[in-house]
Each structure stands twice: as structure tokens, then as C-alpha cells.
Amino acid sequence: MIAMVMKLDKRIEEYIGVCGICCLICPAYNTMCSSCRKDPRSIECAIYKCALERGVKFCFKCSEFPCKTHYEEHVFSTKALNAWKEIFEELRSTQ
């Protein structure tokens, strides 16, 4: 059973981009993005490239999330980014 769950987790992870969005429901998938987890050309994506350079699997694991790259790439709305920024700053201040 555990092996089956781990296999499922791996398959699901293939469709969760470094940005944190599930590719299968993302409007950019198959138009602007082909899933950074599955496509070796993903290095062209500024968000994916940034995550690689910083050594994080997901952007929200980075100490600078949300960063300038998120605001510039417009994957998320500015309102959402500002809300996350506030939440993450509060979380970091309590650690």
C-alpha cells in the first residue's frame, strides 16, 4: 500500500510546477508552459530557472518567496502575491 501511495505521489508531483500550480488546471499549461517537471526545455521559464538556481523544489520553500520573478512573470495576481508575502513574512518572523 505504501509503495502505491508513493508512486501516486510521484505522478502527482510531475504535474505540480515549481510555482505550486497544478499544471492540469493551469490556463498556461500547453500554451505558455509544458510542465517544468516533465519538459527539459523548462529552463526557458524564469520561475523554473530561479528555483533551480536557488536549489528549491517549490517556490514557497524559498526564503524570498514571493520574489521579483513572480511579480515580473505575472503567473499569480499581484493581490495574491502580496497576500502570500504578508503571510510568509509573518511565518518567518515567528520562527
PDB file of C-alpha atoms in Angstrom:
ATOM      1  CA  MET A   1       0.000   0.000   0.000  1.00  0.00           C
ATOM      2  CA  ILE A   2       2.788   2.447   0.915  1.00  0.00           C
ATOM      3  CA  ALA A   3       4.565   1.775  -2.386  1.00  0.00           C
ATOM      4  CA  MET A   4       1.334   2.510  -4.257  1.00  0.00           C
ATOM      5  CA  VAL A   5       0.862   5.814  -2.422  1.00  0.00           C
ATOM      6  CA  MET A   6       4.490   6.795  -3.066  1.00  0.00           C
ATOM      7  CA  LYS A   7       4.074   6.009  -6.774  1.00  0.00           C
ATOM      8  CA  LEU A   8       0.909   8.121  -6.884  1.00  0.00           C
ATOM      9  CA  ASP A   9       2.688  10.970  -5.081  1.00  0.00           C
ATOM     10  CA  LYS A  10       5.449  10.882  -7.702  1.00  0.00           C
ATOM     11  CA  ARG A  11       2.924  11.028 -10.564  1.00  0.00           C
ATOM     12  CA  ILE A  12       1.047  13.906  -8.925  1.00  0.00           C
ATOM     13  CA  GLU A  13       4.318  15.745  -8.322  1.00  0.00           C
ATOM     14  CA  GLU A  14       5.018  15.649 -12.067  1.00  0.00           C
ATOM     15  CA  TYR A  15       2.048  17.970 -12.534  1.00  0.00           C
ATOM     16  CA  ILE A  16       2.767  20.410  -9.723  1.00  0.00           C
ATOM     17  CA  GLY A  17       5.078  23.068 -11.064  1.00  0.00           C
ATOM     18  CA  VAL A  18       7.766  24.798  -9.033  1.00  0.00           C
ATOM     19  CA  CYS A  19       5.305  27.691  -8.952  1.00  0.00           C
ATOM     20  CA  GLY A  20       2.928  25.495  -6.926  1.00  0.00           C
ATOM     21  CA  ILE A  21       0.161  25.391  -9.503  1.00  0.00           C
ATOM     22  CA  CYS A  22      -1.257  22.070 -10.664  1.00  0.00           C
ATOM     23  CA  CYS A  23      -0.421  22.046 -14.369  1.00  0.00           C
ATOM     24  CA  LEU A  24      -3.598  20.214 -15.299  1.00  0.00           C
ATOM     25  CA  ILE A  25      -5.779  23.131 -14.177  1.00  0.00           C
ATOM     26  CA  CYS A  26      -3.417  25.966 -15.080  1.00  0.00           C
ATOM     27  CA  PRO A  27      -4.517  28.139 -18.017  1.00  0.00           C
ATOM     28  CA  ALA A  28      -0.878  28.476 -19.127  1.00  0.00           C
ATOM     29  CA  TYR A  29      -0.371  24.701 -19.410  1.00  0.00           C
ATOM     30  CA  ASN A  30       0.134  23.577 -23.011  1.00  0.00           C
ATOM     31  CA  THR A  31       0.170  27.161 -24.255  1.00  0.00           C
ATOM     32  CA  MET A  32       2.884  29.079 -22.396  1.00  0.00           C
ATOM     33  CA  CYS A  33       4.097  26.190 -20.232  1.00  0.00           C
ATOM     34  CA  SER A  34       4.542  22.482 -20.838  1.00  0.00           C
ATOM     35  CA  SER A  35       5.090  21.449 -17.198  1.00  0.00           C
ATOM     36  CA  CYS A  36       8.503  22.203 -15.772  1.00  0.00           C
ATOM     37  CA  ARG A  37       8.642  18.780 -14.157  1.00  0.00           C
ATOM     38  CA  LYS A  38       8.245  16.936 -17.435  1.00  0.00           C
ATOM     39  CA  ASP A  39       9.857  19.140 -20.081  1.00  0.00           C
ATOM     40  CA  PRO A  40      13.638  19.609 -20.270  1.00  0.00           C
ATOM     41  CA  ARG A  41      13.081  22.908 -22.110  1.00  0.00           C
ATOM     42  CA  SER A  42      11.645  24.323 -18.879  1.00  0.00           C
ATOM     43  CA  ILE A  43      14.929  26.107 -18.221  1.00  0.00           C
ATOM     44  CA  GLU A  44      13.454  28.771 -20.514  1.00  0.00           C
ATOM     45  CA  CYS A  45      10.885  29.508 -17.788  1.00  0.00           C
ATOM     46  CA  ALA A  46      12.158  32.264 -15.491  1.00  0.00           C
ATOM     47  CA  ILE A  47      10.367  30.832 -12.457  1.00  0.00           C
ATOM     48  CA  TYR A  48      11.721  27.309 -13.024  1.00  0.00           C
ATOM     49  CA  LYS A  49      15.219  28.652 -13.669  1.00  0.00           C
ATOM     50  CA  CYS A  50      15.073  30.710 -10.474  1.00  0.00           C
ATOM     51  CA  ALA A  51      14.026  27.661  -8.419  1.00  0.00           C
ATOM     52  CA  LEU A  52      16.895  25.624  -9.879  1.00  0.00           C
ATOM     53  CA  GLU A  53      19.404  28.362  -9.127  1.00  0.00           C
ATOM     54  CA  ARG A  54      18.165  28.642  -5.543  1.00  0.00           C
ATOM     55  CA  GLY A  55      18.012  24.881  -5.068  1.00  0.00           C
ATOM     56  CA  VAL A  56      14.340  24.672  -4.116  1.00  0.00           C
ATOM     57  CA  LYS A  57      11.783  22.162  -5.316  1.00  0.00           C
ATOM     58  CA  PHE A  58       8.909  24.634  -4.955  1.00  0.00           C
ATOM     59  CA  CYS A  59       8.973  28.420  -4.853  1.00  0.00           C
ATOM     60  CA  PHE A  60       7.238  28.582  -1.489  1.00  0.00           C
ATOM     61  CA  LYS A  61      10.220  26.744   0.026  1.00  0.00           C
ATOM     62  CA  CYS A  62      12.472  29.691  -0.858  1.00  0.00           C
ATOM     63  CA  SER A  63      13.245  32.258   1.836  1.00  0.00           C
ATOM     64  CA  GLU A  64      12.497  35.037  -0.659  1.00  0.00           C
ATOM     65  CA  PHE A  65       9.060  33.819  -1.797  1.00  0.00           C
ATOM     66  CA  PRO A  66       7.348  35.627  -3.398  1.00  0.00           C
ATOM     67  CA  CYS A  67      10.226  37.291  -5.182  1.00  0.00           C
ATOM     68  CA  LYS A  68      10.744  39.746  -8.003  1.00  0.00           C
ATOM     69  CA  THR A  69      10.490  36.924 -10.566  1.00  0.00           C
ATOM     70  CA  HIS A  70       6.910  36.175  -9.519  1.00  0.00           C
ATOM     71  CA  TYR A  71       5.873  39.797  -9.853  1.00  0.00           C
ATOM     72  CA  GLU A  72       7.565  40.095 -13.258  1.00  0.00           C
ATOM     73  CA  GLU A  73       6.245  36.841 -14.742  1.00  0.00           C
ATOM     74  CA  HIS A  74       2.596  37.521 -13.815  1.00  0.00           C
ATOM     75  CA  VAL A  75       1.764  33.880 -13.078  1.00  0.00           C
ATOM     76  CA  PHE A  76      -0.149  34.999  -9.996  1.00  0.00           C
ATOM     77  CA  SER A  77      -2.060  38.215  -9.467  1.00  0.00           C
ATOM     78  CA  THR A  78      -0.312  40.990  -7.575  1.00  0.00           C
ATOM     79  CA  LYS A  79      -3.071  40.770  -4.962  1.00  0.00           C
ATOM     80  CA  ALA A  80      -2.322  37.070  -4.363  1.00  0.00           C
ATOM     81  CA  LEU A  81       1.436  37.668  -4.257  1.00  0.00           C
ATOM     82  CA  ASN A  82       1.036  40.498  -1.745  1.00  0.00           C
ATOM     83  CA  ALA A  83      -1.186  38.308   0.451  1.00  0.00           C
ATOM     84  CA  TRP A  84       1.348  35.464   0.342  1.00  0.00           C
ATOM     85  CA  LYS A  85       4.172  37.884   1.038  1.00  0.00           C
ATOM     86  CA  GLU A  86       2.392  39.078   4.169  1.00  0.00           C
ATOM     87  CA  ILE A  87       1.644  35.518   5.324  1.00  0.00           C
ATOM     88  CA  PHE A  88       5.187  34.271   4.723  1.00  0.00           C
ATOM     89  CA  GLU A  89       6.771  37.310   6.376  1.00  0.00           C
ATOM     90  CA  GLU A  90       4.607  36.671   9.449  1.00  0.00           C
ATOM     91  CA  LEU A  91       5.546  32.982   9.472  1.00  0.00           C
ATOM     92  CA  ARG A  92       9.254  33.786   9.133  1.00  0.00           C
ATOM     93  CA  SER A  93       9.115  36.294  11.969  1.00  0.00           C
ATOM     94  CA  THR A  94       7.759  33.667  14.353  1.00  0.00           C
ATOM     95  CA  GLN A  95      10.481  31.112  13.602  1.00  0.00           C
TER      96      GLN A  95
END
